mmCIF file of C-alpha atoms in Angstrom:
data_model
loop_
_atom_site.group_PDB
_atom_site.id
_atom_site.type_symbol
_atom_site.label_atom_id
_atom_site.label_comp_id
_atom_site.label_asym_id
_atom_site.label_seq_id
_atom_site.Cartn_x
_atom_site.Cartn_y
_atom_site.Cartn_z
ATOM 1 C CA MET A 1 85.763 123.086 82.326
ATOM 2 C CA THR A 2 88.809 124.972 83.628
ATOM 3 C CA ASP A 3 92.393 124.210 82.584
ATOM 4 C CA ARG A 4 92.928 122.598 85.974
ATOM 5 C CA ASP A 5 89.856 120.410 85.561
ATOM 6 C CA GLU A 6 91.039 119.339 82.119
ATOM 7 C CA GLU A 7 94.473 118.469 83.486
ATOM 8 C CA LEU A 8 92.975 116.410 86.306
ATOM 9 C CA ALA A 9 90.691 114.609 83.871
ATOM 10 C CA ARG A 10 93.653 113.815 81.615
ATOM 11 C CA ARG A 11 95.627 112.410 84.530
ATOM 12 C CA ALA A 12 92.662 110.346 85.693
ATOM 13 C CA ARG A 13 92.243 108.839 82.215
ATOM 14 C CA GLY A 14 95.928 107.995 82.061
ATOM 15 C CA TRP A 15 95.815 106.173 85.387
ATOM 16 C CA ASP A 16 92.577 104.409 84.454
ATOM 17 C CA GLU A 17 94.440 102.854 81.527
ATOM 18 C CA ALA A 18 97.454 101.978 83.688
ATOM 19 C CA VAL A 19 95.768 100.154 86.576
ATOM 20 C CA THR A 20 96.583 96.513 85.831
ATOM 21 C CA GLY A 21 100.168 97.091 84.767
ATOM 22 C CA TYR A 22 100.844 99.440 87.663
ATOM 23 C CA GLU A 23 99.493 96.944 90.165
ATOM 24 C CA ALA A 24 101.613 94.114 88.757
ATOM 25 C CA TYR A 25 104.868 95.977 88.157
ATOM 26 C CA TYR A 26 105.204 98.967 90.444
ATOM 27 C CA VAL A 27 103.295 98.032 93.583
ATOM 28 C CA PRO A 28 105.792 95.269 94.526
ATOM 29 C CA ARG A 29 108.765 97.500 93.694
ATOM 30 C CA PHE A 30 107.431 100.417 95.743
ATOM 31 C CA ALA A 31 106.616 98.241 98.765
ATOM 32 C CA PRO A 32 109.618 99.279 100.907
ATOM 33 C CA TRP A 33 108.608 102.938 100.733
ATOM 34 C CA VAL A 34 105.014 102.020 101.604
ATOM 35 C CA THR A 35 106.278 100.136 104.644
ATOM 36 C CA ALA A 36 108.353 103.135 105.727
ATOM 37 C CA ALA A 37 105.413 105.515 105.352
ATOM 38 C CA VAL A 38 103.097 103.332 107.434
ATOM 39 C CA ARG A 39 105.762 102.637 110.045
ATOM 40 C CA ALA A 40 106.103 106.371 110.673
ATOM 41 C CA VAL A 41 102.541 106.600 111.996
ATOM 42 C CA THR A 42 102.918 103.587 114.303
ATOM 43 C CA VAL A 43 105.845 104.754 116.467
ATOM 44 C CA ASP A 44 103.631 106.753 118.855
ATOM 45 C CA ALA A 45 100.020 106.380 119.941
ATOM 46 C CA LEU A 46 97.560 108.180 117.694
ATOM 47 C CA PRO A 47 94.431 109.995 118.803
ATOM 48 C CA SER A 48 91.028 108.636 117.890
ATOM 49 C CA GLY A 49 89.736 109.181 114.376
ATOM 50 C CA PRO A 50 90.092 107.769 110.867
ATOM 51 C CA ILE A 51 93.288 107.334 108.868
ATOM 52 C CA LEU A 52 93.151 109.026 105.499
ATOM 53 C CA VAL A 53 95.129 107.853 102.448
ATOM 54 C CA PRO A 54 94.997 110.511 99.701
ATOM 55 C CA CYS A 55 96.181 109.442 96.231
ATOM 56 C CA CYS A 56 95.695 105.835 97.322
ATOM 57 C CA GLY A 57 95.837 104.344 93.809
ATOM 58 C CA THR A 58 95.150 100.638 94.141
ATOM 59 C CA PHE A 59 95.628 101.028 97.937
ATOM 60 C CA PRO A 60 98.947 99.215 98.515
ATOM 61 C CA GLU A 61 99.051 100.762 101.997
ATOM 62 C CA LEU A 62 95.928 98.866 103.009
ATOM 63 C CA ASP A 63 97.352 95.583 104.307
ATOM 64 C CA ALA A 64 99.970 97.253 106.493
ATOM 65 C CA LEU A 65 97.462 99.770 107.866
ATOM 66 C CA VAL A 66 94.866 97.111 108.659
ATOM 67 C CA GLU A 67 97.517 95.025 110.400
ATOM 68 C CA GLN A 68 98.595 97.953 112.575
ATOM 69 C CA PHE A 69 95.156 99.527 113.050
ATOM 70 C CA PRO A 70 92.555 96.744 112.766
ATOM 71 C CA ASP A 71 89.815 98.750 114.497
ATOM 72 C CA ARG A 72 90.308 102.054 112.693
ATOM 73 C CA GLU A 73 88.245 103.554 109.939
ATOM 74 C CA LEU A 74 90.517 103.756 106.876
ATOM 75 C CA VAL A 75 89.612 105.923 103.897
ATOM 76 C CA GLY A 76 91.407 105.987 100.553
ATOM 77 C CA ILE A 77 90.886 108.819 98.061
ATOM 78 C CA ASP A 78 91.860 108.775 94.398
ATOM 79 C CA LEU A 79 90.981 110.689 91.257
ATOM 80 C CA SER A 80 91.095 107.708 88.894
ATOM 81 C CA PRO A 81 87.886 105.642 88.669
ATOM 82 C CA GLY A 82 89.934 102.647 87.527
ATOM 83 C CA MET A 83 92.254 102.873 90.515
ATOM 84 C CA VAL A 84 89.275 103.305 92.835
ATOM 85 C CA ARG A 85 87.609 100.164 91.493
ATOM 86 C CA ARG A 86 90.768 98.128 92.099
ATOM 87 C CA ALA A 87 91.214 99.657 95.553
ATOM 88 C CA ARG A 88 87.622 98.809 96.464
ATOM 89 C CA GLU A 89 88.193 95.224 95.395
ATOM 90 C CA ARG A 90 91.188 95.093 97.714
ATOM 91 C CA ALA A 91 89.202 96.667 100.558
ATOM 92 C CA ALA A 92 86.051 94.577 100.148
ATOM 93 C CA ALA A 93 86.946 92.205 102.981
ATOM 94 C CA TYR A 94 87.300 95.035 105.506
ATOM 95 C CA PRO A 95 84.032 96.661 106.672
ATOM 96 C CA ARG A 96 85.823 99.661 108.191
ATOM 97 C CA VAL A 97 87.652 100.528 104.968
ATOM 98 C CA SER A 98 86.190 102.694 102.219
ATOM 99 C CA VAL A 99 87.529 104.249 99.028
ATOM 100 C CA VAL A 100 86.300 107.588 97.692
ATOM 101 C CA GLU A 101 86.619 108.738 94.101
ATOM 102 C CA GLY A 102 87.681 112.387 94.152
ATOM 103 C CA ASP A 103 90.377 115.030 93.968
ATOM 104 C CA ALA A 104 92.799 114.372 96.819
ATOM 105 C CA SER A 105 94.563 117.699 96.297
ATOM 106 C CA THR A 106 91.815 119.601 98.141
ATOM 107 C CA LEU A 107 90.151 117.545 100.837
ATOM 108 C CA ASP A 108 86.498 117.889 101.653
ATOM 109 C CA PRO A 109 86.020 120.177 104.700
ATOM 110 C CA ARG A 110 84.346 117.276 106.514
ATOM 111 C CA TRP A 111 87.832 115.873 107.159
ATOM 112 C CA THR A 112 89.195 119.029 108.809
ATOM 113 C CA GLN A 113 90.728 118.224 112.213
ATOM 114 C CA ARG A 114 89.034 114.807 112.222
ATOM 115 C CA CYS A 115 91.815 112.424 111.244
ATOM 116 C CA ALA A 116 94.288 110.571 113.411
ATOM 117 C CA ALA A 117 96.747 110.217 110.530
ATOM 118 C CA VAL A 118 97.296 110.946 106.865
ATOM 119 C CA VAL A 119 99.483 108.551 104.860
ATOM 120 C CA SER A 120 100.350 108.978 101.194
ATOM 121 C CA VAL A 121 102.966 107.308 99.000
ATOM 122 C CA PHE A 122 104.032 108.540 95.544
ATOM 123 C CA GLY A 123 100.930 110.570 94.855
ATOM 124 C CA LEU A 124 101.919 114.058 95.968
ATOM 125 C CA GLN A 125 104.240 114.826 93.038
ATOM 126 C CA GLN A 126 101.467 114.070 90.550
ATOM 127 C CA LEU A 127 99.102 116.731 91.863
ATOM 128 C CA PRO A 128 98.756 120.171 90.250
ATOM 129 C CA GLU A 129 99.803 122.134 93.375
ATOM 130 C CA PRO A 130 101.521 119.754 95.789
ATOM 131 C CA ASP A 131 102.261 122.392 98.418
ATOM 132 C CA GLN A 132 98.594 123.358 98.589
ATOM 133 C CA ALA A 133 97.650 119.681 98.741
ATOM 134 C CA ILE A 134 99.926 118.865 101.657
ATOM 135 C CA ARG A 135 98.588 121.873 103.544
ATOM 136 C CA SER A 136 95.076 120.513 103.013
ATOM 137 C CA TRP A 137 96.186 117.096 104.250
ATOM 138 C CA ALA A 138 97.760 118.591 107.363
ATOM 139 C CA ALA A 139 94.539 120.495 108.073
ATOM 140 C CA ALA A 140 92.748 117.136 108.287
ATOM 141 C CA LEU A 141 94.753 116.123 111.362
ATOM 142 C CA ARG A 142 93.281 116.399 114.802
ATOM 143 C CA PRO A 143 95.585 117.440 117.691
ATOM 144 C CA GLY A 144 98.149 114.695 118.216
ATOM 145 C CA GLY A 145 97.698 113.333 114.695
ATOM 146 C CA ARG A 146 100.536 112.516 112.325
ATOM 147 C CA LEU A 147 101.157 112.978 108.622
ATOM 148 C CA SER A 148 103.507 110.671 106.687
ATOM 149 C CA VAL A 149 104.065 111.484 103.008
ATOM 150 C CA VAL A 150 106.558 109.884 100.625
ATOM 151 C CA PHE A 151 107.087 111.364 97.170
ATOM 152 C CA TRP A 152 109.598 111.436 94.335
ATOM 153 C CA PRO A 153 111.705 114.618 94.378
ATOM 154 C CA THR A 154 113.298 116.204 91.315
ATOM 155 C CA ALA A 155 116.510 114.238 91.723
ATOM 156 C CA THR A 156 115.896 110.590 92.550
ATOM 157 C CA GLU A 157 119.271 109.314 91.329
ATOM 158 C CA THR A 158 122.338 110.353 89.319
ATOM 159 C CA GLU A 159 122.476 107.079 87.405
ATOM 160 C CA GLY A 160 119.841 104.479 86.627
ATOM 161 C CA PRO A 161 116.655 104.276 84.561
ATOM 162 C CA PHE A 162 114.903 107.199 86.233
ATOM 163 C CA ALA A 163 117.907 109.449 85.638
ATOM 164 C CA LEU A 164 118.376 108.371 82.025
ATOM 165 C CA LEU A 165 114.690 108.709 81.222
ATOM 166 C CA SER A 166 114.721 112.230 82.627
ATOM 167 C CA LYS A 167 117.683 113.184 80.432
ATOM 168 C CA VAL A 168 116.091 111.743 77.294
ATOM 169 C CA LEU A 169 112.750 113.309 78.092
ATOM 170 C CA ARG A 170 114.183 116.761 78.792
ATOM 171 C CA ALA A 171 115.527 116.917 75.245
ATOM 172 C CA GLU A 172 111.930 116.752 74.001
ATOM 173 C CA VAL A 173 109.706 118.042 76.800
ATOM 174 C CA PRO A 174 110.549 121.039 79.020
ATOM 175 C CA ALA A 175 110.779 120.296 82.719
ATOM 176 C CA GLY A 176 107.808 121.348 84.795
ATOM 177 C CA ASP A 177 108.002 123.842 87.625
ATOM 178 C CA ARG A 178 109.286 122.002 90.684
ATOM 179 C CA SER A 179 109.604 125.040 92.941
ATOM 180 C CA TRP A 180 106.800 123.550 95.039
ATOM 181 C CA GLU A 181 109.313 121.201 96.651
ATOM 182 C CA GLN A 182 110.826 124.135 98.548
ATOM 183 C CA ARG A 183 107.365 125.201 99.710
ATOM 184 C CA LEU A 184 106.342 121.906 101.308
ATOM 185 C CA ALA A 185 107.962 122.363 104.704
ATOM 186 C CA PRO A 186 106.720 125.969 105.042
ATOM 187 C CA ALA A 187 103.230 124.812 104.017
ATOM 188 C CA LEU A 188 103.233 122.320 106.888
ATOM 189 C CA THR A 189 104.538 124.731 109.506
ATOM 190 C CA THR A 190 102.143 127.459 108.348
ATOM 191 C CA GLN A 191 99.335 124.984 108.921
ATOM 192 C CA GLY A 192 100.555 124.590 112.490
ATOM 193 C CA THR A 193 102.155 121.164 112.288
ATOM 194 C CA ARG A 194 105.641 120.378 113.553
ATOM 195 C CA ILE A 195 107.981 118.650 111.131
ATOM 196 C CA ALA A 196 109.316 115.542 112.872
ATOM 197 C CA ARG A 197 111.255 114.192 109.901
ATOM 198 C CA ASP A 198 112.355 115.441 106.485
ATOM 199 C CA GLU A 199 114.734 112.958 104.919
ATOM 200 C CA HIS A 200 115.557 110.942 101.832
ATOM 201 C CA ILE A 201 115.013 107.192 101.954
ATOM 202 C CA SER A 202 116.476 104.831 99.387
ATOM 203 C CA TYR A 203 115.836 101.174 98.565
ATOM 204 C CA PRO A 204 117.074 98.850 95.814
ATOM 205 C CA MET A 205 114.957 98.306 92.734
ATOM 206 C CA SER A 206 115.476 96.036 89.721
ATOM 207 C CA HIS A 207 114.089 95.758 86.197
ATOM 208 C CA PRO A 208 114.458 92.807 83.781
ATOM 209 C CA ASP A 209 115.922 95.108 81.132
ATOM 210 C CA ALA A 210 115.718 98.638 79.788
ATOM 211 C CA ALA A 211 112.922 97.858 77.336
ATOM 212 C CA THR A 212 110.696 96.406 80.059
ATOM 213 C CA PHE A 213 111.248 99.446 82.236
ATOM 214 C CA PHE A 214 110.516 101.920 79.442
ATOM 215 C CA ASP A 215 107.451 100.106 78.163
ATOM 216 C CA THR A 216 105.978 99.728 81.632
ATOM 217 C CA HIS A 217 106.743 103.329 82.564
ATOM 218 C CA THR A 218 104.918 104.629 79.502
ATOM 219 C CA THR A 219 101.964 102.226 79.546
ATOM 220 C CA SER A 220 101.424 101.606 83.249
ATOM 221 C CA GLY A 221 103.459 104.253 85.036
ATOM 222 C CA PRO A 222 103.885 108.014 85.413
ATOM 223 C CA LEU A 223 104.407 108.620 81.690
ATOM 224 C CA ARG A 224 101.095 107.071 80.647
ATOM 225 C CA PRO A 225 99.329 110.477 80.475
ATOM 226 C CA LEU A 226 102.182 111.862 78.349
ATOM 227 C CA ALA A 227 102.067 108.837 76.052
ATOM 228 C CA THR A 228 98.344 109.315 75.622
ATOM 229 C CA ALA A 229 98.746 113.014 74.913
ATOM 230 C CA ARG A 230 101.734 112.833 72.534
ATOM 231 C CA GLY A 231 100.954 109.600 70.713
ATOM 232 C CA ALA A 232 102.702 106.434 69.579
ATOM 233 C CA THR A 233 105.195 108.051 67.173
ATOM 234 C CA PHE A 234 106.598 110.346 69.845
ATOM 235 C CA ILE A 235 106.900 107.505 72.372
ATOM 236 C CA ALA A 236 108.578 105.231 69.800
ATOM 237 C CA GLN A 237 111.226 107.885 69.108
ATOM 238 C CA LEU A 238 111.755 108.419 72.819
ATOM 239 C CA ARG A 239 112.059 104.674 73.318
ATOM 240 C CA ASP A 240 114.691 104.310 70.584
ATOM 241 C CA GLU A 241 116.847 107.013 72.160
ATOM 242 C CA PHE A 242 116.398 105.607 75.666
ATOM 243 C CA LEU A 243 117.382 102.086 74.611
ATOM 244 C CA ARG A 244 120.331 103.385 72.606
ATOM 245 C CA ARG A 245 121.793 104.921 75.759
ATOM 246 C CA ALA A 246 120.716 102.259 78.272
ATOM 247 C CA PRO A 247 122.787 99.284 79.463
ATOM 248 C CA SER A 248 121.856 95.767 78.409
ATOM 249 C CA GLY A 249 120.531 93.061 80.708
ATOM 250 C CA GLU A 250 118.992 93.337 84.148
ATOM 251 C CA TRP A 251 119.101 96.855 85.546
ATOM 252 C CA HIS A 252 119.627 97.519 89.246
ATOM 253 C CA HIS A 253 119.422 100.921 90.857
ATOM 254 C CA ARG A 254 118.674 102.591 94.162
ATOM 255 C CA PRO A 255 116.376 105.592 93.768
ATOM 256 C CA ARG A 256 115.702 107.857 96.689
ATOM 257 C CA ALA A 257 112.409 109.371 97.730
ATOM 258 C CA ARG A 258 111.722 112.198 100.151
ATOM 259 C CA HIS A 259 109.824 111.378 103.327
ATOM 260 C CA LEU A 260 108.028 114.097 105.263
ATOM 261 C CA VAL A 261 106.574 113.360 108.698
ATOM 262 C CA ALA A 262 104.710 116.039 110.637
ATOM 263 C CA ASP A 263 102.785 116.134 113.905
ATOM 264 C CA ALA A 264 99.709 118.206 114.638
#
């Protein structure tokens, strides 16, 4: 097994363990960004072909996509078997919807120039090489197709739980290489797509308190793989420092995500 395979397997295990908590806590809070991502592929008529949802997780995009495209084939792809099982449960009532377990960072060649649209929300930044992934997604579009991808950039906020967690975490864990963010737009244009929109979109989010946010983030959110890898003692120390610096009571913030829309 290569280092990349091991990393993907570790991430898949982390998300397998996070499914129920993620579905309950984050899916409702991320809903406005999901709505924005789906809306972007409804403004103009799409060509024929399926709509692909790489990194679909539990498939929160499904209801909005089915409402807008009731006669389309919809296909979700996710690396985590646990997420795929939950997504398939959600899709069971729709005969034209399927969910594939697999690596969404490099799409199967069978999708090349076949898809009417590609929609993905908060999965891109978790992939090993996001710029290569988005190029692969763009290659799936047929002429006239549209790509709509929402992801968390390096800076989501200057204050708030995401910002504080990043500061606390950086004292213990070096930041990863985020240079791929600057390569996303060139990756799309190199693939031959035209960037229709590249903007930051922000919506309000609330958490009952700092402890709830931290515990959910490390058990059912993006830090679950790190918690699994570093263990309970490390996470407990991180939690103590986070809570020491966090405000008390309900926590409101307005994080911003980056939204890329491109046309084939």
